[in-house]
Amino acid sequence: MSAAVERVEMEAAFILHARAYRETSQILEVFSQEHGRVGLVANGARRPKSRWRGVLRPFQPLRVSWSGRGSLYTLRAAEPSSRSFDIGGIGLMSAYYMNELLITLMERRDAHPDLFAHYGAALDALASGEEPELVLRRFEVLLLGEVGYGLIVDADVVLQQPLAADRLYDYVPDRGPVPVDAEDAGDLVFSGADLTAIGCGEFESTAQLRNAKRLLRPLLNAALGGKTLRTREVLASMMR
């Protein structure tokens, strides 16, 4: 027996990416609130008089309906649910970086409603002019946790004791924080206070924000499994 046709009605969603499909259509990578990342075929979306012209674009909150079976579904309806986020400059490239991270790290059909809410909040923060580095570090922390690479900051992995704010720890990917002495400091050595702040996404200083990037970069690389992100390279060049 073939799988039953699935129908989803007017679910909150964002378009992460769109590419041309056949002569007049598009394939959309969509982040939906209750169904996670889904692939949708938007038939006729590239026609000059398409009903979806100006609607199917990134950073536009949508309500979408789809139906079908298998790995690609057919878009049946799409309408804006609120105003599009007006983001420019480094903030815009930061938003595209978040999109590329989501496409690369999220499995299709894995629901992440908390991450969906945080993504919308991150877009709002970028549109409001908040520091992109701060927005991205918070987003990366939550994303890593959602896809199974979350930070371990509640206790060290040797003594199983809560992190001491003034003690140093060597953060070992796939294990967590290991207590070390000052003379043993390496590339991923941080104070307990910094690790706790990074894990909570609460950065009280520029130094903590830099430390967050230093810690999150290798963890993201491990999650990416050797894949490169084009937006990361562009963003790095813009921030120099």
PDB file of C-alpha atoms in Angstrom:
ATOM      1  CA  MET A   1       0.000   0.000   0.000  1.00  0.00           C
ATOM      2  CA  SER A   2       1.202   3.510  -0.787  1.00  0.00           C
ATOM      3  CA  ALA A   3       1.523   6.058   1.990  1.00  0.00           C
ATOM      4  CA  ALA A   4      -1.497   8.208   2.687  1.00  0.00           C
ATOM      5  CA  VAL A   5      -1.533  11.749   1.364  1.00  0.00           C
ATOM      6  CA  GLU A   6      -0.589  14.165   4.122  1.00  0.00           C
ATOM      7  CA  ARG A   7      -2.255  17.557   4.419  1.00  0.00           C
ATOM      8  CA  VAL A   8      -1.072  20.440   6.562  1.00  0.00           C
ATOM      9  CA  GLU A   9      -3.167  23.579   6.838  1.00  0.00           C
ATOM     10  CA  MET A  10      -1.908  27.134   7.364  1.00  0.00           C
ATOM     11  CA  GLU A  11       1.090  26.402   9.542  1.00  0.00           C
ATOM     12  CA  ALA A  12       3.464  29.141  10.663  1.00  0.00           C
ATOM     13  CA  ALA A  13       6.631  28.988   8.569  1.00  0.00           C
ATOM     14  CA  PHE A  14       9.618  30.779   7.066  1.00  0.00           C
ATOM     15  CA  ILE A  15      11.276  30.131   3.714  1.00  0.00           C
ATOM     16  CA  LEU A  16      14.952  29.344   4.184  1.00  0.00           C
ATOM     17  CA  HIS A  17      15.910  28.884   0.525  1.00  0.00           C
ATOM     18  CA  ALA A  18      14.340  28.698  -2.921  1.00  0.00           C
ATOM     19  CA  ARG A  19      15.695  27.329  -6.168  1.00  0.00           C
ATOM     20  CA  ALA A  20      14.357  27.118  -9.691  1.00  0.00           C
ATOM     21  CA  TYR A  21      12.506  23.962 -10.644  1.00  0.00           C
ATOM     22  CA  ARG A  22      11.536  23.163 -14.217  1.00  0.00           C
ATOM     23  CA  GLU A  23      10.451  26.160 -16.288  1.00  0.00           C
ATOM     24  CA  THR A  24       8.106  28.022 -13.992  1.00  0.00           C
ATOM     25  CA  SER A  25       8.278  26.500 -10.523  1.00  0.00           C
ATOM     26  CA  GLN A  26      10.439  26.544  -7.398  1.00  0.00           C
ATOM     27  CA  ILE A  27      11.567  24.090  -4.752  1.00  0.00           C
ATOM     28  CA  LEU A  28      11.397  25.685  -1.320  1.00  0.00           C
ATOM     29  CA  GLU A  29      13.217  24.725   1.852  1.00  0.00           C
ATOM     30  CA  VAL A  30      10.766  25.743   4.560  1.00  0.00           C
ATOM     31  CA  PHE A  31      11.159  25.903   8.340  1.00  0.00           C
ATOM     32  CA  SER A  32       7.731  25.210   9.820  1.00  0.00           C
ATOM     33  CA  GLN A  33       6.683  25.526  13.435  1.00  0.00           C
ATOM     34  CA  GLU A  34       5.332  22.012  14.002  1.00  0.00           C
ATOM     35  CA  HIS A  35       6.904  19.945  11.196  1.00  0.00           C
ATOM     36  CA  GLY A  36      10.439  21.326  11.127  1.00  0.00           C
ATOM     37  CA  ARG A  37      12.230  21.574   7.800  1.00  0.00           C
ATOM     38  CA  VAL A  38      10.156  20.488   4.815  1.00  0.00           C
ATOM     39  CA  GLY A  39      10.675  20.586   1.059  1.00  0.00           C
ATOM     40  CA  LEU A  40       7.828  22.090  -0.970  1.00  0.00           C
ATOM     41  CA  VAL A  41       7.256  22.423  -4.703  1.00  0.00           C
ATOM     42  CA  ALA A  42       5.674  25.779  -5.552  1.00  0.00           C
ATOM     43  CA  ASN A  43       4.134  25.143  -8.955  1.00  0.00           C
ATOM     44  CA  GLY A  44       4.108  28.202 -11.203  1.00  0.00           C
ATOM     45  CA  ALA A  45       5.821  30.402  -8.616  1.00  0.00           C
ATOM     46  CA  ARG A  46       8.176  31.891 -11.234  1.00  0.00           C
ATOM     47  CA  ARG A  47       5.417  32.953 -13.605  1.00  0.00           C
ATOM     48  CA  PRO A  48       5.059  36.754 -13.927  1.00  0.00           C
ATOM     49  CA  LYS A  49       1.476  36.648 -12.677  1.00  0.00           C
ATOM     50  CA  SER A  50       1.950  33.982 -10.017  1.00  0.00           C
ATOM     51  CA  ARG A  51      -0.349  34.349  -7.006  1.00  0.00           C
ATOM     52  CA  TRP A  52       2.741  33.931  -4.839  1.00  0.00           C
ATOM     53  CA  ARG A  53       4.802  36.668  -6.450  1.00  0.00           C
ATOM     54  CA  GLY A  54       6.413  38.748  -3.699  1.00  0.00           C
ATOM     55  CA  VAL A  55       5.219  36.338  -1.001  1.00  0.00           C
ATOM     56  CA  LEU A  56       7.671  33.445  -1.178  1.00  0.00           C
ATOM     57  CA  ARG A  57      10.777  35.180   0.118  1.00  0.00           C
ATOM     58  CA  PRO A  58      13.115  34.792   3.075  1.00  0.00           C
ATOM     59  CA  PHE A  59      12.442  36.538   6.387  1.00  0.00           C
ATOM     60  CA  GLN A  60       8.727  36.886   5.650  1.00  0.00           C
ATOM     61  CA  PRO A  61       6.547  35.269   8.348  1.00  0.00           C
ATOM     62  CA  LEU A  62       4.060  33.039   6.537  1.00  0.00           C
ATOM     63  CA  ARG A  63       1.155  30.696   6.963  1.00  0.00           C
ATOM     64  CA  VAL A  64       1.491  27.830   4.501  1.00  0.00           C
ATOM     65  CA  SER A  65      -0.517  24.774   3.497  1.00  0.00           C
ATOM     66  CA  TRP A  66       0.853  21.730   1.714  1.00  0.00           C
ATOM     67  CA  SER A  67      -0.077  18.207   0.774  1.00  0.00           C
ATOM     68  CA  GLY A  68       1.505  15.093  -0.712  1.00  0.00           C
ATOM     69  CA  ARG A  69       3.675  12.171   0.252  1.00  0.00           C
ATOM     70  CA  GLY A  70       7.378  11.350   0.212  1.00  0.00           C
ATOM     71  CA  SER A  71      10.231  13.820   0.628  1.00  0.00           C
ATOM     72  CA  LEU A  72       8.744  16.686  -1.409  1.00  0.00           C
ATOM     73  CA  TYR A  73       5.266  18.090  -0.912  1.00  0.00           C
ATOM     74  CA  THR A  74       3.153  20.438  -3.003  1.00  0.00           C
ATOM     75  CA  LEU A  75       2.562  23.961  -1.754  1.00  0.00           C
ATOM     76  CA  ARG A  76      -1.161  24.690  -1.796  1.00  0.00           C
ATOM     77  CA  ALA A  77      -1.419  28.050  -0.079  1.00  0.00           C
ATOM     78  CA  ALA A  78       0.861  30.729   1.337  1.00  0.00           C
ATOM     79  CA  GLU A  79       0.096  34.103   2.838  1.00  0.00           C
ATOM     80  CA  PRO A  80       1.988  36.596   4.999  1.00  0.00           C
ATOM     81  CA  SER A  81       1.149  36.394   8.688  1.00  0.00           C
ATOM     82  CA  SER A  82       2.846  39.703   9.534  1.00  0.00           C
ATOM     83  CA  ARG A  83       5.219  42.228   8.011  1.00  0.00           C
ATOM     84  CA  SER A  84       8.509  41.030   6.574  1.00  0.00           C
ATOM     85  CA  PHE A  85      11.625  41.646   8.660  1.00  0.00           C
ATOM     86  CA  ASP A  86      13.550  44.560   7.140  1.00  0.00           C
ATOM     87  CA  ILE A  87      17.194  43.592   7.622  1.00  0.00           C
ATOM     88  CA  GLY A  88      20.216  45.109   5.895  1.00  0.00           C
ATOM     89  CA  GLY A  89      24.002  45.035   5.790  1.00  0.00           C
ATOM     90  CA  ILE A  90      25.820  42.631   8.085  1.00  0.00           C
ATOM     91  CA  GLY A  91      22.503  41.823   9.761  1.00  0.00           C
ATOM     92  CA  LEU A  92      21.108  40.528   6.469  1.00  0.00           C
ATOM     93  CA  MET A  93      24.103  38.284   5.830  1.00  0.00           C
ATOM     94  CA  SER A  94      23.823  37.088   9.437  1.00  0.00           C
ATOM     95  CA  ALA A  95      20.223  36.087   8.744  1.00  0.00           C
ATOM     96  CA  TYR A  96      21.267  34.162   5.629  1.00  0.00           C
ATOM     97  CA  TYR A  97      23.958  32.465   7.730  1.00  0.00           C
ATOM     98  CA  MET A  98      21.281  31.305  10.166  1.00  0.00           C
ATOM     99  CA  ASN A  99      19.269  29.957   7.237  1.00  0.00           C
ATOM    100  CA  GLU A 100      22.227  27.995   5.902  1.00  0.00           C
ATOM    101  CA  LEU A 101      22.908  26.561   9.357  1.00  0.00           C
ATOM    102  CA  LEU A 102      19.294  25.418   9.671  1.00  0.00           C
ATOM    103  CA  ILE A 103      19.282  23.774   6.246  1.00  0.00           C
ATOM    104  CA  THR A 104      22.572  22.008   6.912  1.00  0.00           C
ATOM    105  CA  LEU A 105      22.018  20.852  10.491  1.00  0.00           C
ATOM    106  CA  MET A 106      18.293  20.119  10.723  1.00  0.00           C
ATOM    107  CA  GLU A 107      16.953  16.815   9.494  1.00  0.00           C
ATOM    108  CA  ARG A 108      13.771  17.059   7.496  1.00  0.00           C
ATOM    109  CA  ARG A 109      10.541  16.564   9.425  1.00  0.00           C
ATOM    110  CA  ASP A 110      12.176  16.964  12.849  1.00  0.00           C
ATOM    111  CA  ALA A 111      10.011  19.445  14.734  1.00  0.00           C
ATOM    112  CA  HIS A 112      11.812  22.183  16.682  1.00  0.00           C
ATOM    113  CA  PRO A 113       9.114  24.609  17.913  1.00  0.00           C
ATOM    114  CA  ASP A 114      11.414  26.300  20.447  1.00  0.00           C
ATOM    115  CA  LEU A 115      14.074  26.828  17.795  1.00  0.00           C
ATOM    116  CA  PHE A 116      11.399  28.162  15.429  1.00  0.00           C
ATOM    117  CA  ALA A 117      10.381  30.753  18.019  1.00  0.00           C
ATOM    118  CA  HIS A 118      14.010  31.691  18.676  1.00  0.00           C
ATOM    119  CA  TYR A 119      14.665  32.048  14.936  1.00  0.00           C
ATOM    120  CA  GLY A 120      11.814  34.548  14.651  1.00  0.00           C
ATOM    121  CA  ALA A 121      13.111  36.426  17.690  1.00  0.00           C
ATOM    122  CA  ALA A 122      16.621  36.495  16.175  1.00  0.00           C
ATOM    123  CA  LEU A 123      15.279  37.984  12.930  1.00  0.00           C
ATOM    124  CA  ASP A 124      13.418  40.608  14.941  1.00  0.00           C
ATOM    125  CA  ALA A 125      16.602  41.435  16.862  1.00  0.00           C
ATOM    126  CA  LEU A 126      18.595  41.829  13.636  1.00  0.00           C
ATOM    127  CA  ALA A 127      15.874  44.013  12.125  1.00  0.00           C
ATOM    128  CA  SER A 128      15.935  46.153  15.285  1.00  0.00           C
ATOM    129  CA  GLY A 129      19.666  46.771  14.903  1.00  0.00           C
ATOM    130  CA  GLU A 130      20.932  44.524  17.683  1.00  0.00           C
ATOM    131  CA  GLU A 131      24.614  43.541  17.459  1.00  0.00           C
ATOM    132  CA  PRO A 132      24.741  40.659  14.921  1.00  0.00           C
ATOM    133  CA  GLU A 133      27.542  38.835  16.767  1.00  0.00           C
ATOM    134  CA  LEU A 134      25.399  38.717  19.908  1.00  0.00           C
ATOM    135  CA  VAL A 135      22.335  37.494  18.008  1.00  0.00           C
ATOM    136  CA  LEU A 136      24.333  34.792  16.209  1.00  0.00           C
ATOM    137  CA  ARG A 137      26.057  33.427  19.302  1.00  0.00           C
ATOM    138  CA  ARG A 138      22.725  33.043  21.094  1.00  0.00           C
ATOM    139  CA  PHE A 139      21.234  31.353  18.057  1.00  0.00           C
ATOM    140  CA  GLU A 140      24.184  28.987  17.658  1.00  0.00           C
ATOM    141  CA  VAL A 141      23.979  27.884  21.302  1.00  0.00           C
ATOM    142  CA  LEU A 142      20.298  26.988  20.990  1.00  0.00           C
ATOM    143  CA  LEU A 143      20.701  25.369  17.574  1.00  0.00           C
ATOM    144  CA  LEU A 144      23.524  23.105  18.765  1.00  0.00           C
ATOM    145  CA  GLY A 145      21.378  21.970  21.667  1.00  0.00           C
ATOM    146  CA  GLU A 146      18.426  21.251  19.394  1.00  0.00           C
ATOM    147  CA  VAL A 147      20.413  19.082  16.971  1.00  0.00           C
ATOM    148  CA  GLY A 148      22.230  17.029  19.602  1.00  0.00           C
ATOM    149  CA  TYR A 149      25.474  18.963  20.068  1.00  0.00           C
ATOM    150  CA  GLY A 150      24.480  21.014  23.108  1.00  0.00           C
ATOM    151  CA  LEU A 151      27.002  22.566  25.454  1.00  0.00           C
ATOM    152  CA  ILE A 152      27.709  20.770  28.729  1.00  0.00           C
ATOM    153  CA  VAL A 153      28.014  23.497  31.333  1.00  0.00           C
ATOM    154  CA  ASP A 154      26.159  22.174  34.371  1.00  0.00           C
ATOM    155  CA  ALA A 155      29.118  20.189  35.771  1.00  0.00           C
ATOM    156  CA  ASP A 156      32.656  19.119  34.901  1.00  0.00           C
ATOM    157  CA  VAL A 157      33.094  15.649  33.431  1.00  0.00           C
ATOM    158  CA  VAL A 158      35.784  14.478  35.865  1.00  0.00           C
ATOM    159  CA  LEU A 159      34.496  15.281  39.345  1.00  0.00           C
ATOM    160  CA  GLN A 160      30.860  15.741  38.325  1.00  0.00           C
ATOM    161  CA  GLN A 161      30.757  18.962  40.317  1.00  0.00           C
ATOM    162  CA  PRO A 162      29.086  22.262  39.352  1.00  0.00           C
ATOM    163  CA  LEU A 163      31.419  24.614  37.508  1.00  0.00           C
ATOM    164  CA  ALA A 164      33.245  27.039  39.792  1.00  0.00           C
ATOM    165  CA  ALA A 165      33.141  30.575  38.416  1.00  0.00           C
ATOM    166  CA  ASP A 166      36.845  31.260  39.024  1.00  0.00           C
ATOM    167  CA  ARG A 167      38.211  27.863  37.999  1.00  0.00           C
ATOM    168  CA  LEU A 168      39.620  27.011  34.560  1.00  0.00           C
ATOM    169  CA  TYR A 169      38.264  24.218  32.391  1.00  0.00           C
ATOM    170  CA  ASP A 170      39.456  22.676  29.151  1.00  0.00           C
ATOM    171  CA  TYR A 171      36.339  22.135  27.054  1.00  0.00           C
ATOM    172  CA  VAL A 172      36.712  18.813  25.236  1.00  0.00           C
ATOM    173  CA  PRO A 173      34.248  18.421  22.335  1.00  0.00           C
ATOM    174  CA  ASP A 174      31.982  15.377  22.778  1.00  0.00           C
ATOM    175  CA  ARG A 175      32.886  15.273  26.487  1.00  0.00           C
ATOM    176  CA  GLY A 176      32.587  18.641  28.159  1.00  0.00           C
ATOM    177  CA  PRO A 177      34.605  20.735  30.639  1.00  0.00           C
ATOM    178  CA  VAL A 178      37.664  19.184  32.293  1.00  0.00           C
ATOM    179  CA  PRO A 179      39.302  21.044  35.242  1.00  0.00           C
ATOM    180  CA  VAL A 180      42.838  22.257  34.445  1.00  0.00           C
ATOM    181  CA  ASP A 181      45.513  24.448  36.001  1.00  0.00           C
ATOM    182  CA  ALA A 182      46.507  27.814  34.558  1.00  0.00           C
ATOM    183  CA  GLU A 183      49.784  26.452  33.151  1.00  0.00           C
ATOM    184  CA  ASP A 184      47.835  23.860  31.153  1.00  0.00           C
ATOM    185  CA  ALA A 185      45.695  26.440  29.372  1.00  0.00           C
ATOM    186  CA  GLY A 186      45.027  25.578  25.725  1.00  0.00           C
ATOM    187  CA  ASP A 187      42.862  26.794  22.862  1.00  0.00           C
ATOM    188  CA  LEU A 188      39.582  25.774  24.496  1.00  0.00           C
ATOM    189  CA  VAL A 189      40.257  26.706  28.112  1.00  0.00           C
ATOM    190  CA  PHE A 190      37.664  28.940  29.758  1.00  0.00           C
ATOM    191  CA  SER A 191      36.653  30.027  33.220  1.00  0.00           C
ATOM    192  CA  GLY A 192      33.594  28.450  34.764  1.00  0.00           C
ATOM    193  CA  ALA A 193      31.917  31.871  34.688  1.00  0.00           C
ATOM    194  CA  ASP A 194      32.466  32.176  30.939  1.00  0.00           C
ATOM    195  CA  LEU A 195      31.201  28.654  30.214  1.00  0.00           C
ATOM    196  CA  THR A 196      28.069  29.282  32.259  1.00  0.00           C
ATOM    197  CA  ALA A 197      27.438  32.579  30.463  1.00  0.00           C
ATOM    198  CA  ILE A 198      27.941  30.999  27.041  1.00  0.00           C
ATOM    199  CA  GLY A 199      25.622  28.116  27.856  1.00  0.00           C
ATOM    200  CA  CYS A 200      22.897  30.561  28.905  1.00  0.00           C
ATOM    201  CA  GLY A 201      23.486  32.890  25.958  1.00  0.00           C
ATOM    202  CA  GLU A 202      24.029  35.765  28.384  1.00  0.00           C
ATOM    203  CA  PHE A 203      27.136  37.733  27.500  1.00  0.00           C
ATOM    204  CA  GLU A 204      28.109  40.504  29.908  1.00  0.00           C
ATOM    205  CA  SER A 205      31.246  41.664  28.115  1.00  0.00           C
ATOM    206  CA  THR A 206      32.938  41.782  24.746  1.00  0.00           C
ATOM    207  CA  ALA A 207      35.467  39.266  26.068  1.00  0.00           C
ATOM    208  CA  GLN A 208      32.720  36.745  26.848  1.00  0.00           C
ATOM    209  CA  LEU A 209      31.312  37.230  23.353  1.00  0.00           C
ATOM    210  CA  ARG A 210      34.741  36.531  21.841  1.00  0.00           C
ATOM    211  CA  ASN A 211      35.102  33.467  24.046  1.00  0.00           C
ATOM    212  CA  ALA A 212      31.713  32.236  22.889  1.00  0.00           C
ATOM    213  CA  LYS A 213      32.843  32.393  19.270  1.00  0.00           C
ATOM    214  CA  ARG A 214      36.103  30.623  20.157  1.00  0.00           C
ATOM    215  CA  LEU A 215      34.165  27.778  21.787  1.00  0.00           C
ATOM    216  CA  LEU A 216      31.249  27.517  19.381  1.00  0.00           C
ATOM    217  CA  ARG A 217      33.300  27.471  16.168  1.00  0.00           C
ATOM    218  CA  PRO A 218      34.852  23.988  16.709  1.00  0.00           C
ATOM    219  CA  LEU A 219      31.556  22.631  18.039  1.00  0.00           C
ATOM    220  CA  LEU A 220      29.748  23.867  14.944  1.00  0.00           C
ATOM    221  CA  ASN A 221      32.467  22.432  12.731  1.00  0.00           C
ATOM    222  CA  ALA A 222      31.981  19.046  14.391  1.00  0.00           C
ATOM    223  CA  ALA A 223      28.232  19.241  13.858  1.00  0.00           C
ATOM    224  CA  LEU A 224      28.750  20.231  10.215  1.00  0.00           C
ATOM    225  CA  GLY A 225      30.952  17.202   9.639  1.00  0.00           C
ATOM    226  CA  GLY A 226      33.370  18.961   7.314  1.00  0.00           C
ATOM    227  CA  LYS A 227      30.750  20.852   5.315  1.00  0.00           C
ATOM    228  CA  THR A 228      31.582  24.469   4.543  1.00  0.00           C
ATOM    229  CA  LEU A 229      29.139  27.356   4.756  1.00  0.00           C
ATOM    230  CA  ARG A 230      29.355  29.967   2.016  1.00  0.00           C
ATOM    231  CA  THR A 231      27.594  32.561   4.145  1.00  0.00           C
ATOM    232  CA  ARG A 232      30.139  32.123   6.953  1.00  0.00           C
ATOM    233  CA  GLU A 233      32.970  33.075   4.609  1.00  0.00           C
ATOM    234  CA  VAL A 234      31.130  36.145   3.302  1.00  0.00           C
ATOM    235  CA  LEU A 235      30.137  37.198   6.810  1.00  0.00           C
ATOM    236  CA  ALA A 236      33.715  36.865   8.061  1.00  0.00           C
ATOM    237  CA  SER A 237      34.983  39.104   5.252  1.00  0.00           C
ATOM    238  CA  MET A 238      32.308  41.732   6.032  1.00  0.00           C
ATOM    239  CA  MET A 239      33.260  41.809   9.726  1.00  0.00           C
ATOM    240  CA  ARG A 240      36.987  42.295   9.189  1.00  0.00           C
TER     241      ARG A 240
END
